[in-house]
Coordinates of C-alpha atoms and ligand atoms in Angstrom, one line a residue:
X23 CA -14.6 11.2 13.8
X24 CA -13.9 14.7 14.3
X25 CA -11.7 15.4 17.8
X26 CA -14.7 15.7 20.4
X27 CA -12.9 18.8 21.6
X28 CA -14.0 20.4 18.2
X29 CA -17.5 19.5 17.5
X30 CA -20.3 22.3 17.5
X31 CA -23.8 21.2 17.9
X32 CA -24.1 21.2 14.1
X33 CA -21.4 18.7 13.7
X34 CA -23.4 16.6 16.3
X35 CA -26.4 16.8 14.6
X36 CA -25.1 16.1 11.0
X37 CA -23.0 13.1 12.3
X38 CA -26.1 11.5 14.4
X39 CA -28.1 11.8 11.1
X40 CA -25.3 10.7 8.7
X41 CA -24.7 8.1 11.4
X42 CA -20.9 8.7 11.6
X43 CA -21.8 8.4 15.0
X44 CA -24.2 7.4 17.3
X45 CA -25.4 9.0 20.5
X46 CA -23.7 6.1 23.0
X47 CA -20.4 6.4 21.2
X48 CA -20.2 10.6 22.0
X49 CA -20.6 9.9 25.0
X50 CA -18.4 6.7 25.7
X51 CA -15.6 9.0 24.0
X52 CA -16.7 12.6 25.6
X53 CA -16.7 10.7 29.2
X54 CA -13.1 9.2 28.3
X55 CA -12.0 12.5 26.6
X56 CA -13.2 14.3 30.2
X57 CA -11.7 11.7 32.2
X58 CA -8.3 12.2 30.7
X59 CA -8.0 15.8 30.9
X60 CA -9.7 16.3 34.1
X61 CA -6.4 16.7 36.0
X62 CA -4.9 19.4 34.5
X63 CA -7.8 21.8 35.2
X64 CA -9.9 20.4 38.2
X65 CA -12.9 21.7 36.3
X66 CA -15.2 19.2 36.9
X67 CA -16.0 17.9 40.4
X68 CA -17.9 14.7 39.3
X69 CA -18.8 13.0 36.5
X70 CA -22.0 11.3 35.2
X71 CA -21.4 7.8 33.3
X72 CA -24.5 6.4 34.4
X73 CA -26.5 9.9 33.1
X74 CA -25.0 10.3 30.3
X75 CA -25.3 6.9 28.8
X76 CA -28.8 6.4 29.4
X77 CA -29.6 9.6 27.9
X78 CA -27.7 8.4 25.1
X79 CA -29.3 5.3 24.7
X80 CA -32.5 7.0 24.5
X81 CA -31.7 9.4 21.7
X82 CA -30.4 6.6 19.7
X83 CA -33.8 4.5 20.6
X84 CA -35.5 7.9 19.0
X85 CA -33.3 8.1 15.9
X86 CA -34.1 4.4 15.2
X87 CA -37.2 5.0 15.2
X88 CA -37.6 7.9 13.2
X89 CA -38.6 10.2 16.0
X90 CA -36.4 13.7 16.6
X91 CA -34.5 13.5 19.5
X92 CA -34.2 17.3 19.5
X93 CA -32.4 20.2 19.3
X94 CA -29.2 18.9 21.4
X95 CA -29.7 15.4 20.5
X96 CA -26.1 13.9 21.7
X97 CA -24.8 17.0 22.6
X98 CA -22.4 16.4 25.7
X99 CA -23.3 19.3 28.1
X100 CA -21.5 20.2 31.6
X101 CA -24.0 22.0 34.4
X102 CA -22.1 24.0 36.8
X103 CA -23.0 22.4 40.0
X104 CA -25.0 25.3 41.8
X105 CA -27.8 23.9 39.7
X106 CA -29.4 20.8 40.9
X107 CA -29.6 17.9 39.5
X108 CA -31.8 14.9 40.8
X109 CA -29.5 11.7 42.4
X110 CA -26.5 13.7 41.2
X111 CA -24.9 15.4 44.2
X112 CA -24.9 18.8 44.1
X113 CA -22.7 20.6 46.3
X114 CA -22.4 24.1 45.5
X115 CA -18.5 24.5 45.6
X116 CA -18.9 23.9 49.5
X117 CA -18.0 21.6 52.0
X118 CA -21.6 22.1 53.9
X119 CA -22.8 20.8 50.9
X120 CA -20.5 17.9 50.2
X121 CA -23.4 14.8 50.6
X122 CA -26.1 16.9 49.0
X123 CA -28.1 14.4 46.8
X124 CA -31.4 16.8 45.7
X125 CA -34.6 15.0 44.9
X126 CA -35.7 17.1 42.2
X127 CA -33.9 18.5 38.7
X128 CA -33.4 22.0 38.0
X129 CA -35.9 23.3 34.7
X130 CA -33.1 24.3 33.1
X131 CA -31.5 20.8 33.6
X132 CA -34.9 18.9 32.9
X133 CA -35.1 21.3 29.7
X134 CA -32.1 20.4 28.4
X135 CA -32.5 16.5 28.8
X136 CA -35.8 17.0 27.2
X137 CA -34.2 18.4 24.6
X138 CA -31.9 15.8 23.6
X139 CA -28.7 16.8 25.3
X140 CA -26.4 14.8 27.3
X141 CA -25.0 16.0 31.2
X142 CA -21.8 14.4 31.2
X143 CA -20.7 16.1 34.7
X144 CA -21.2 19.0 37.1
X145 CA -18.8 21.8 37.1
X146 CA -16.8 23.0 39.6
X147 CA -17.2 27.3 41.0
X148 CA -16.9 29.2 43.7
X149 CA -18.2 28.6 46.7
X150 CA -22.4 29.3 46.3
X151 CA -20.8 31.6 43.3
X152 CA -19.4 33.8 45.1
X153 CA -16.2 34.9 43.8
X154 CA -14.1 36.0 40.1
X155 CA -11.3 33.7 40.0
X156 CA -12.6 29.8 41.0
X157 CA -10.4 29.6 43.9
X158 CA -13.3 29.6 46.3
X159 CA -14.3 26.4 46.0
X160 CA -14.1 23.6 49.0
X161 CA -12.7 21.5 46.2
X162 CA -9.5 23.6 45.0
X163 CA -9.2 25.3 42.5
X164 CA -9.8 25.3 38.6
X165 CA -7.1 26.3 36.3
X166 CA -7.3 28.2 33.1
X167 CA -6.9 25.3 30.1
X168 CA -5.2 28.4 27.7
X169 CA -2.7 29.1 31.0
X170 CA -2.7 26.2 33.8
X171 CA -0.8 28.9 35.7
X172 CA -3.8 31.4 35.7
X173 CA -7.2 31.4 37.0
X174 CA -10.7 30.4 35.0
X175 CA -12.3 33.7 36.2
X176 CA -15.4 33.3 38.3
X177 CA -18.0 31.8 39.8
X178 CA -18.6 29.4 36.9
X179 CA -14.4 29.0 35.9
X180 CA -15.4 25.0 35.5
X181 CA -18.0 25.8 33.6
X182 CA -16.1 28.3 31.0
X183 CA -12.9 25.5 31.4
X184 CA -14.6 22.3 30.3
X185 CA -15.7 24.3 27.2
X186 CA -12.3 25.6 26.3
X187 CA -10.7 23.0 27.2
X188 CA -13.3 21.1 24.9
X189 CA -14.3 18.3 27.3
X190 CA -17.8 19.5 26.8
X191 CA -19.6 21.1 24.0
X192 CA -21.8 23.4 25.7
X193 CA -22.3 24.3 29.4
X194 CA -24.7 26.1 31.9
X195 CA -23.1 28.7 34.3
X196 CA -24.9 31.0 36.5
X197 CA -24.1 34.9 37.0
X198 CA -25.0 37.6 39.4
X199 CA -22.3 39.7 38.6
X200 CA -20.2 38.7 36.0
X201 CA -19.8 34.9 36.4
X202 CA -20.8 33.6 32.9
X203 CA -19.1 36.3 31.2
X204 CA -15.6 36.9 33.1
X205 CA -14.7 33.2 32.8
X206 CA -15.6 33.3 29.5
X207 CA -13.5 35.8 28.5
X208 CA -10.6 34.6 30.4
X209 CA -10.9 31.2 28.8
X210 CA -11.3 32.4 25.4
X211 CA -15.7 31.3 24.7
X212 CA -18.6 32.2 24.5
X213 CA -20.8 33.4 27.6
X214 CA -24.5 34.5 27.7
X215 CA -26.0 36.0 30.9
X216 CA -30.1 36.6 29.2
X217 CA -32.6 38.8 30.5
X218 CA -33.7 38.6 34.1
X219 CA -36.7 36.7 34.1
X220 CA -36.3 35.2 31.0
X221 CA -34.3 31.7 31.7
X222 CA -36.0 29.7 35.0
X223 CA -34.4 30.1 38.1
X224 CA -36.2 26.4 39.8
X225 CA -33.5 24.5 41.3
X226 CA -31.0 27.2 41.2
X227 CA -28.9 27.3 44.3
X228 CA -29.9 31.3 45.4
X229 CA -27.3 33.3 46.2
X230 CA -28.4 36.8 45.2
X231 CA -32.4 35.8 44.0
X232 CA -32.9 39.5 42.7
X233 CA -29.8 38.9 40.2
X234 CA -29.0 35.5 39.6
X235 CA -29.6 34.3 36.2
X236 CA -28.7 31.0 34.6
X237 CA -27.0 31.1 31.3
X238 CA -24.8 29.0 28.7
X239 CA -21.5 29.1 27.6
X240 CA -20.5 27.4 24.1
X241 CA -17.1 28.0 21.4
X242 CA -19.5 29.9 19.3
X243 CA -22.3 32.1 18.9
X244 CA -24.9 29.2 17.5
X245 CA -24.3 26.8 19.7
X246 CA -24.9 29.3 22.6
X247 CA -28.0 30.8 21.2
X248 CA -29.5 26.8 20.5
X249 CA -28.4 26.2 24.0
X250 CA -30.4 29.6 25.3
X251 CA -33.5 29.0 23.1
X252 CA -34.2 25.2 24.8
X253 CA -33.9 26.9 28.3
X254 CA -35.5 29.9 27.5
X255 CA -39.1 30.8 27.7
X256 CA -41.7 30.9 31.1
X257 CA -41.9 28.4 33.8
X258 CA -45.0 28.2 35.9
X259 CA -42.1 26.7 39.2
X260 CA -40.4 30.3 39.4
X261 CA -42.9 33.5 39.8
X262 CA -40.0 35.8 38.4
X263 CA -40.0 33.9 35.8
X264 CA -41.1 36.1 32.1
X265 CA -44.1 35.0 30.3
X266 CA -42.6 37.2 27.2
X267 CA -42.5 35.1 24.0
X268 CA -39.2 33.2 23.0
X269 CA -37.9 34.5 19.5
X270 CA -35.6 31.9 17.2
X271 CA -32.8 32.6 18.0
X272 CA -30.9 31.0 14.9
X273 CA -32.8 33.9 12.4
X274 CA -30.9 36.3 13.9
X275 CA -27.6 34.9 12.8
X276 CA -27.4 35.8 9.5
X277 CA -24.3 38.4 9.4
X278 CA -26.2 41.7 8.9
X279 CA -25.8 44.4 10.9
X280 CA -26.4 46.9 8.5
X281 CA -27.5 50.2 10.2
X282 CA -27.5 48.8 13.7
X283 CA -26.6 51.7 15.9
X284 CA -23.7 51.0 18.2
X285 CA -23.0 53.0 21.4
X286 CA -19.1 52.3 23.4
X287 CA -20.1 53.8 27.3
X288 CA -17.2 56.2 28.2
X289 CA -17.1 55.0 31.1
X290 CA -16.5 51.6 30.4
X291 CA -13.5 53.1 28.6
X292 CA -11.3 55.5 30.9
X293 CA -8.4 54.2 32.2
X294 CA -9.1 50.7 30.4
X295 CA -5.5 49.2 29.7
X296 CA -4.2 49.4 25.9
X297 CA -4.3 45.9 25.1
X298 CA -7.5 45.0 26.1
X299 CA -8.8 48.3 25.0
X300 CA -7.4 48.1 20.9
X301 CA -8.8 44.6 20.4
X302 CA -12.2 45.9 21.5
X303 CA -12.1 49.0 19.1
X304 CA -10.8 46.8 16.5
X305 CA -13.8 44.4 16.5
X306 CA -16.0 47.8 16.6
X307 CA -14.3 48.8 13.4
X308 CA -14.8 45.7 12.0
X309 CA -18.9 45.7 12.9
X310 CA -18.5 49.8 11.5
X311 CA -17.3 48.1 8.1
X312 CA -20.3 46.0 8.2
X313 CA -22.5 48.3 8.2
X314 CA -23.1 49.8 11.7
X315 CA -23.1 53.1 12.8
X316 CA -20.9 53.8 16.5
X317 CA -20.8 56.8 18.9
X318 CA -20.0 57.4 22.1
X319 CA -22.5 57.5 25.2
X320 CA -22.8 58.3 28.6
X321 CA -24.0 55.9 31.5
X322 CA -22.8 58.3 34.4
X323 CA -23.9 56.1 37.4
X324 CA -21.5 53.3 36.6
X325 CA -19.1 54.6 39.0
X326 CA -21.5 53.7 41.6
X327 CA -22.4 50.1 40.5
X328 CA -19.6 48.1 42.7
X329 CA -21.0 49.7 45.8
X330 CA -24.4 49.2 45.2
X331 CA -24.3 45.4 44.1
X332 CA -21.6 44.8 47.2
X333 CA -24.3 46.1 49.7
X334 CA -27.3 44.4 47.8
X335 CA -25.6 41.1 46.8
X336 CA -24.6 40.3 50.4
X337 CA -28.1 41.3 51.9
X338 CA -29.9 38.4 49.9
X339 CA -27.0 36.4 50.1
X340 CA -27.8 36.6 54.2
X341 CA -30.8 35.9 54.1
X342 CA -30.6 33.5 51.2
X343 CA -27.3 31.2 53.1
X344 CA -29.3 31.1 56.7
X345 CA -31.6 27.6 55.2
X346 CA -27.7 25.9 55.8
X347 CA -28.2 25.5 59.5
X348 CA -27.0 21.9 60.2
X349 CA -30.3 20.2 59.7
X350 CA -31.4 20.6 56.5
X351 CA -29.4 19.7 53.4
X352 CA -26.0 19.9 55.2
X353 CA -23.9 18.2 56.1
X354 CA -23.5 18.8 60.5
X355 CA -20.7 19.0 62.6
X356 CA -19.6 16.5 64.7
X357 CA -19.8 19.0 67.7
X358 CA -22.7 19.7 68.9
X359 CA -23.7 20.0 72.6
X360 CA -26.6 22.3 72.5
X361 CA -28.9 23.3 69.4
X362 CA -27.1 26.7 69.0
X363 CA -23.9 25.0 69.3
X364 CA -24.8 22.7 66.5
X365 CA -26.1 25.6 64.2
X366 CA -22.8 27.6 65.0
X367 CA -20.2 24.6 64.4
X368 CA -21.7 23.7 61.7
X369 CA -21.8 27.3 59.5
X370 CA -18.4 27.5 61.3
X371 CA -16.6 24.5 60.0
X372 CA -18.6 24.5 56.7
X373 CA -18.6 27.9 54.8
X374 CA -15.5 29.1 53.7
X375 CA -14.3 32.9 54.2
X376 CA -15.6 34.6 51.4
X377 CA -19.5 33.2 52.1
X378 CA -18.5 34.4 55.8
X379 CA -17.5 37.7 54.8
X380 CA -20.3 38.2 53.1
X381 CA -23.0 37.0 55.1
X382 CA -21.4 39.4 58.0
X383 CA -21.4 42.1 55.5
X384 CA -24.9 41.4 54.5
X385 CA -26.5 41.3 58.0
X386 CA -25.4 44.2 59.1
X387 CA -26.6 46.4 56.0
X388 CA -29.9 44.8 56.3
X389 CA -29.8 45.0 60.6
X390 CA -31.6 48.2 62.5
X391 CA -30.5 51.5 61.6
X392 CA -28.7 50.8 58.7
X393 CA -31.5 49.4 56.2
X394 CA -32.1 52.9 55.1
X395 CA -28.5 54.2 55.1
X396 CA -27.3 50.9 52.9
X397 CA -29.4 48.9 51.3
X398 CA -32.5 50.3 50.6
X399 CA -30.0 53.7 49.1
X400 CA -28.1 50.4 47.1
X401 CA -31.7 49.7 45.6
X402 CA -32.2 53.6 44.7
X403 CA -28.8 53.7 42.9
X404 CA -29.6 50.1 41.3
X405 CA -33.0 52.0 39.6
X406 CA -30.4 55.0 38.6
X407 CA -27.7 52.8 37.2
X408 CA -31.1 50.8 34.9
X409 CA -32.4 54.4 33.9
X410 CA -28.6 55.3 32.3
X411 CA -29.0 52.1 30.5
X412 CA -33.1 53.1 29.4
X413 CA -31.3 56.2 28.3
X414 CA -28.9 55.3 26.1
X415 CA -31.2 52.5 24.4
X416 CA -33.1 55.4 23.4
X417 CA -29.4 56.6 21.1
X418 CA -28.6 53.2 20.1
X419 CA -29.3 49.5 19.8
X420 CA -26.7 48.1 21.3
X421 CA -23.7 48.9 23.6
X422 CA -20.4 47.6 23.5
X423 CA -18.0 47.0 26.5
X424 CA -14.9 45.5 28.1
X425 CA -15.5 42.8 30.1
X426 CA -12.7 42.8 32.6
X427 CA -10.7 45.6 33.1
X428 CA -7.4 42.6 32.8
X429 CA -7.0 38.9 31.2
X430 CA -6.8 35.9 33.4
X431 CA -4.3 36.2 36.6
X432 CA -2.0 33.9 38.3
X433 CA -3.8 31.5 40.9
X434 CA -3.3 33.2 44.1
X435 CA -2.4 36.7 42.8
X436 CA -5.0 38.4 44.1
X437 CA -6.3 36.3 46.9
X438 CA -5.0 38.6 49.7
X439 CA -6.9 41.4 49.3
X440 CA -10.6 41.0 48.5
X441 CA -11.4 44.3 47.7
X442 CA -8.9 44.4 44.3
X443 CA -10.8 41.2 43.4
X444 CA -14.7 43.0 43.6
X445 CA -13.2 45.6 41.1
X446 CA -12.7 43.2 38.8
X447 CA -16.2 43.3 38.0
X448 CA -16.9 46.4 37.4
X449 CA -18.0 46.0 33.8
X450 CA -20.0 43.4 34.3
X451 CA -22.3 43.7 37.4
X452 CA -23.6 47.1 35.7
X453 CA -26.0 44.2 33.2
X454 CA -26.8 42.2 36.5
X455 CA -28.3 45.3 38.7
X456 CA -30.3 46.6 35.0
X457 CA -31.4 42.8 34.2
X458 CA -30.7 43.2 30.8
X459 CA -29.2 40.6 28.3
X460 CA -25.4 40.5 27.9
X461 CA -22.7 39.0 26.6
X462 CA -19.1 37.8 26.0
X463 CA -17.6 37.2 22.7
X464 CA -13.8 36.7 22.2
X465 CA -12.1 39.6 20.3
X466 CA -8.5 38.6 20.6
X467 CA -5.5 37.5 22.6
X468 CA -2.9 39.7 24.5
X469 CA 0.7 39.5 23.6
X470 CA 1.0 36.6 25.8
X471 CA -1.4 34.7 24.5
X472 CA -4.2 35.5 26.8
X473 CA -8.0 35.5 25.3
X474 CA -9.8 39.2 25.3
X475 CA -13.4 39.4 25.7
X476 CA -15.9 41.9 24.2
X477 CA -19.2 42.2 26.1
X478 CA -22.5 43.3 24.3
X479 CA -25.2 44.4 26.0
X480 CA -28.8 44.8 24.5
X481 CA -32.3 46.5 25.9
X482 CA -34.6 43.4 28.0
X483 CA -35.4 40.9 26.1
X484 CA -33.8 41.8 23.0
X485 CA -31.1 38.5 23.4
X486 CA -31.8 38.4 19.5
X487 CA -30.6 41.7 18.8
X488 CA -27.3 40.7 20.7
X489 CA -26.4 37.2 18.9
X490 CA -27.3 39.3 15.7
X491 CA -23.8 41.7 16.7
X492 CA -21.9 38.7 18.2
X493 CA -22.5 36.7 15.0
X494 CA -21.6 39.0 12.3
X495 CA -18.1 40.0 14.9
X496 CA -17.4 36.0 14.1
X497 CA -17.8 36.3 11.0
X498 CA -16.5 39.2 9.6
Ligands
LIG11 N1 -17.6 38.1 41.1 C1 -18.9 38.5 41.5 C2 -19.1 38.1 43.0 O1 -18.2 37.6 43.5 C3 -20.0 37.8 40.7 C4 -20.3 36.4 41.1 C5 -21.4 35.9 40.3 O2 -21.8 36.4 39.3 N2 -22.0 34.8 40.7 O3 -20.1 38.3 43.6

């Protein structure tokens, strides 16, 4: 059998059909394979045996029978554990949340069961997501399988890890502001942040609602488009949820490109350090060969993107963390002489700094007198920043980006000073405050062996036009 750290979803299905293999031996030997290499990474927080082997069970009851199991039939899948998943704790990357058994599954997790496909754990990430480099968590941090010296990226670095690391095939991650695709670019995959609206948000853990989106991460293009077309598509449980039609995904991978028009932001571009900067014009030279035509355009409100999603990121986050209060969900503090004592000691002890910094920052844009100077001027620069985007989908199909200014850093080298670690996300929040579909695609290593990731960014609901580019860049 081929090394589970190598199979695609293809190889799963040919295998299950072939019967090289059957459902309960994948995931006998992806448990055991995630067991064993657990350790060096921290990436996933808990497994689930008991899951994962009756799902198992049941797919190879359906082959027996003649039935199709579906799309990820087998398919060993990690959940980044901000999403819930029902009798399999959830705890968010936070120690308030360390007991949290939820009583109901996600859609996206109920989806991909339905589906076929086998959750073999729940990843670890920054605390409620909030972060770029993993070390947030209440549970330590997750280290970068290409580097064990250097960070995952953030939020979901357990979720990008396991994948690279190939102790699952596929994962979900969640992003508000980058945390599908800087992890996956760090770790060297595939990470697909869709259209706002168009993957269910039910049984998400909200931290920003206005821009959290729940997304996959695979090795390649294929499997992350399969993974994307089984979430995909309206659910009557969340109300921003799209009722626009799900395109196949898999016709758009077919390698031609021809006549595609490709626009690289200027922006996205000054200052941008050589390394990173010559592998992306080098797969852009490769997509010119295949056909499509590249210029240069203009999205002059990007400058004002880390401010904006700062201010309005924290606000719902305020709002959003205040359900954590000691008596619902949480887990209380021992200390608790009065009711306000209780609610205080308990957010005390239980969120870390980062969810403390923010929900400070957050209250006080959204308190009395500053509403209009912050956040509602945050939501005026957010419609600004989605208009320069509007704009230049009226030039070209597609955009291509950076997206992180630097590869993976050392654990701990920027831990000091919070504000050098927001900048780190300056390409990416940009797709989060416009809601459209975007992407990371490796594009090369640095001389030191770190992976380089391309982002590719597409008009709303146009996910097909963007696997179209990211296929045809993997197969040149
Ligand atoms: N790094 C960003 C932040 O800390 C993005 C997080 C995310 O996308 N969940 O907010």
């Amino acid at each position: 059998m081929t090394p589970i750290a190598q199979l695609t979803i293809a190889d799963i299905r040919k295998g299950l059909k072939e019967k090289t293999f059957s459902a309960q031996e994948l995931a006998t030997e992806a448990l055991r394979f995630a067991e064993a290499e657990n350790p060096k990474t921290n990436a996933y927080l808990r497994l689930a045996p008991e899951r994962a082997t009756a799902q198992a069970k049941r797919v190879d009851e359906a082959l027996a029978k003649g039935l199709d199991p579906g799309p990820l039939a087998g398919v060993p899948v990690a959940v980044k554990d901000v999403i819930v998943t029902r009798g399999l704790k959830t705890t968010c990357g936070s120690r308030l949340l360390a007991e949290y058994v939820p009583p109901y599954d996600a859609t996206v997790v109920a989806r991909l069961e339905h589906a076929g496909g086998l959750i073999i754990g729940k990843t670890n990430c920054d605390e409620f997501a909030m972060g770029s480099s993993n070390e947030n968590s209440a549970f330590g941090p997750v280290r970068n399988p290409v580097a064990l010296d250097r960070v995952p990226g953030g939020s979901s670095g357990g979720s990008a890890a396991v994948v690279a690391q190939g102790t699952a095939v596929v994962s979900l991650g969640s992003d508000t502001g980058g945390s599908i695709r800087q992890p996956a670019s760090f770790c060297g995959v595939v990470g697909v942040t869709p259209t706002y609206g168009r993957v269910s948000r039910y049984g998400l853990v909200a931290f920003a609602s206005s821009l959290d989106h729940v997304g996959p991460l695979a090795r390649n293009v294929s499997d992350a488009a399969t993974l994307l077309q089984v979430i995909a598509g309206r659910d009557a449980m969340d109300m921003t949820s799209a009722e626009a039609p799900v395109p196949d995904y898999q016709a758009a991978l077919t390698g031609d490109v021809r006549g595609l028009r490709i626009g690289l932001p200027k922006q996205y571009f000054d200052g941008l350090a050589a390394d990173t900067a010559n592998h992306i014009y080098k797969a852009v030279d490769g997509l010119k060969r295949s056909g499509c035509e590249v210029k240069e355009v203009s999205l002059p409100n990007t400058e004002y993107a880390i401010s904006a999603y700062y201010i309005i990121c924290t606000a719902e986050a305020s709002s959003n963390l205040a359900r954590y209060d000691g008596v619902r969900y949480t887990t209380r503090s021992s200390e608790t002489p009065t009711l306000i004592d209780m609610y205080r000691n308990t957010r005390g002890e239980g969120f870390g700094t980062e969810c403390k910094r923010r929900i400070m920052l957050g209250t006080y844009v959204l308190s009395h007198g500053y509403y209009d100077a912050y956040y509602l001027k945050a939501q005026r620069v957010r419609a600004l920043i989605t208009q320069d985007f509007h704009r230049a989908f009226e030039e070209v199909d597609a955009l291509i980006t950076p997206v992180s200014p630097f590869p993976a850093f050392r654990l701990g080298e920027k831990l000091a000073d919070p504000l050098e670690m927001y900048l780190s996300d300056i390409y990416t929040i940009t797709g989060d405050l416009a809601g459209i579909p975007c992407m990371s695609v490796p594009c090369g290593t640095t001389a030191e062996g770190l992976p380089v990731g391309m982002q590719i960014l597409t008009k709303h609901f146009d996910e097909s036009g963007m696997f179209r580019i990211a296929y045809a860049h993997e197969h040149p």
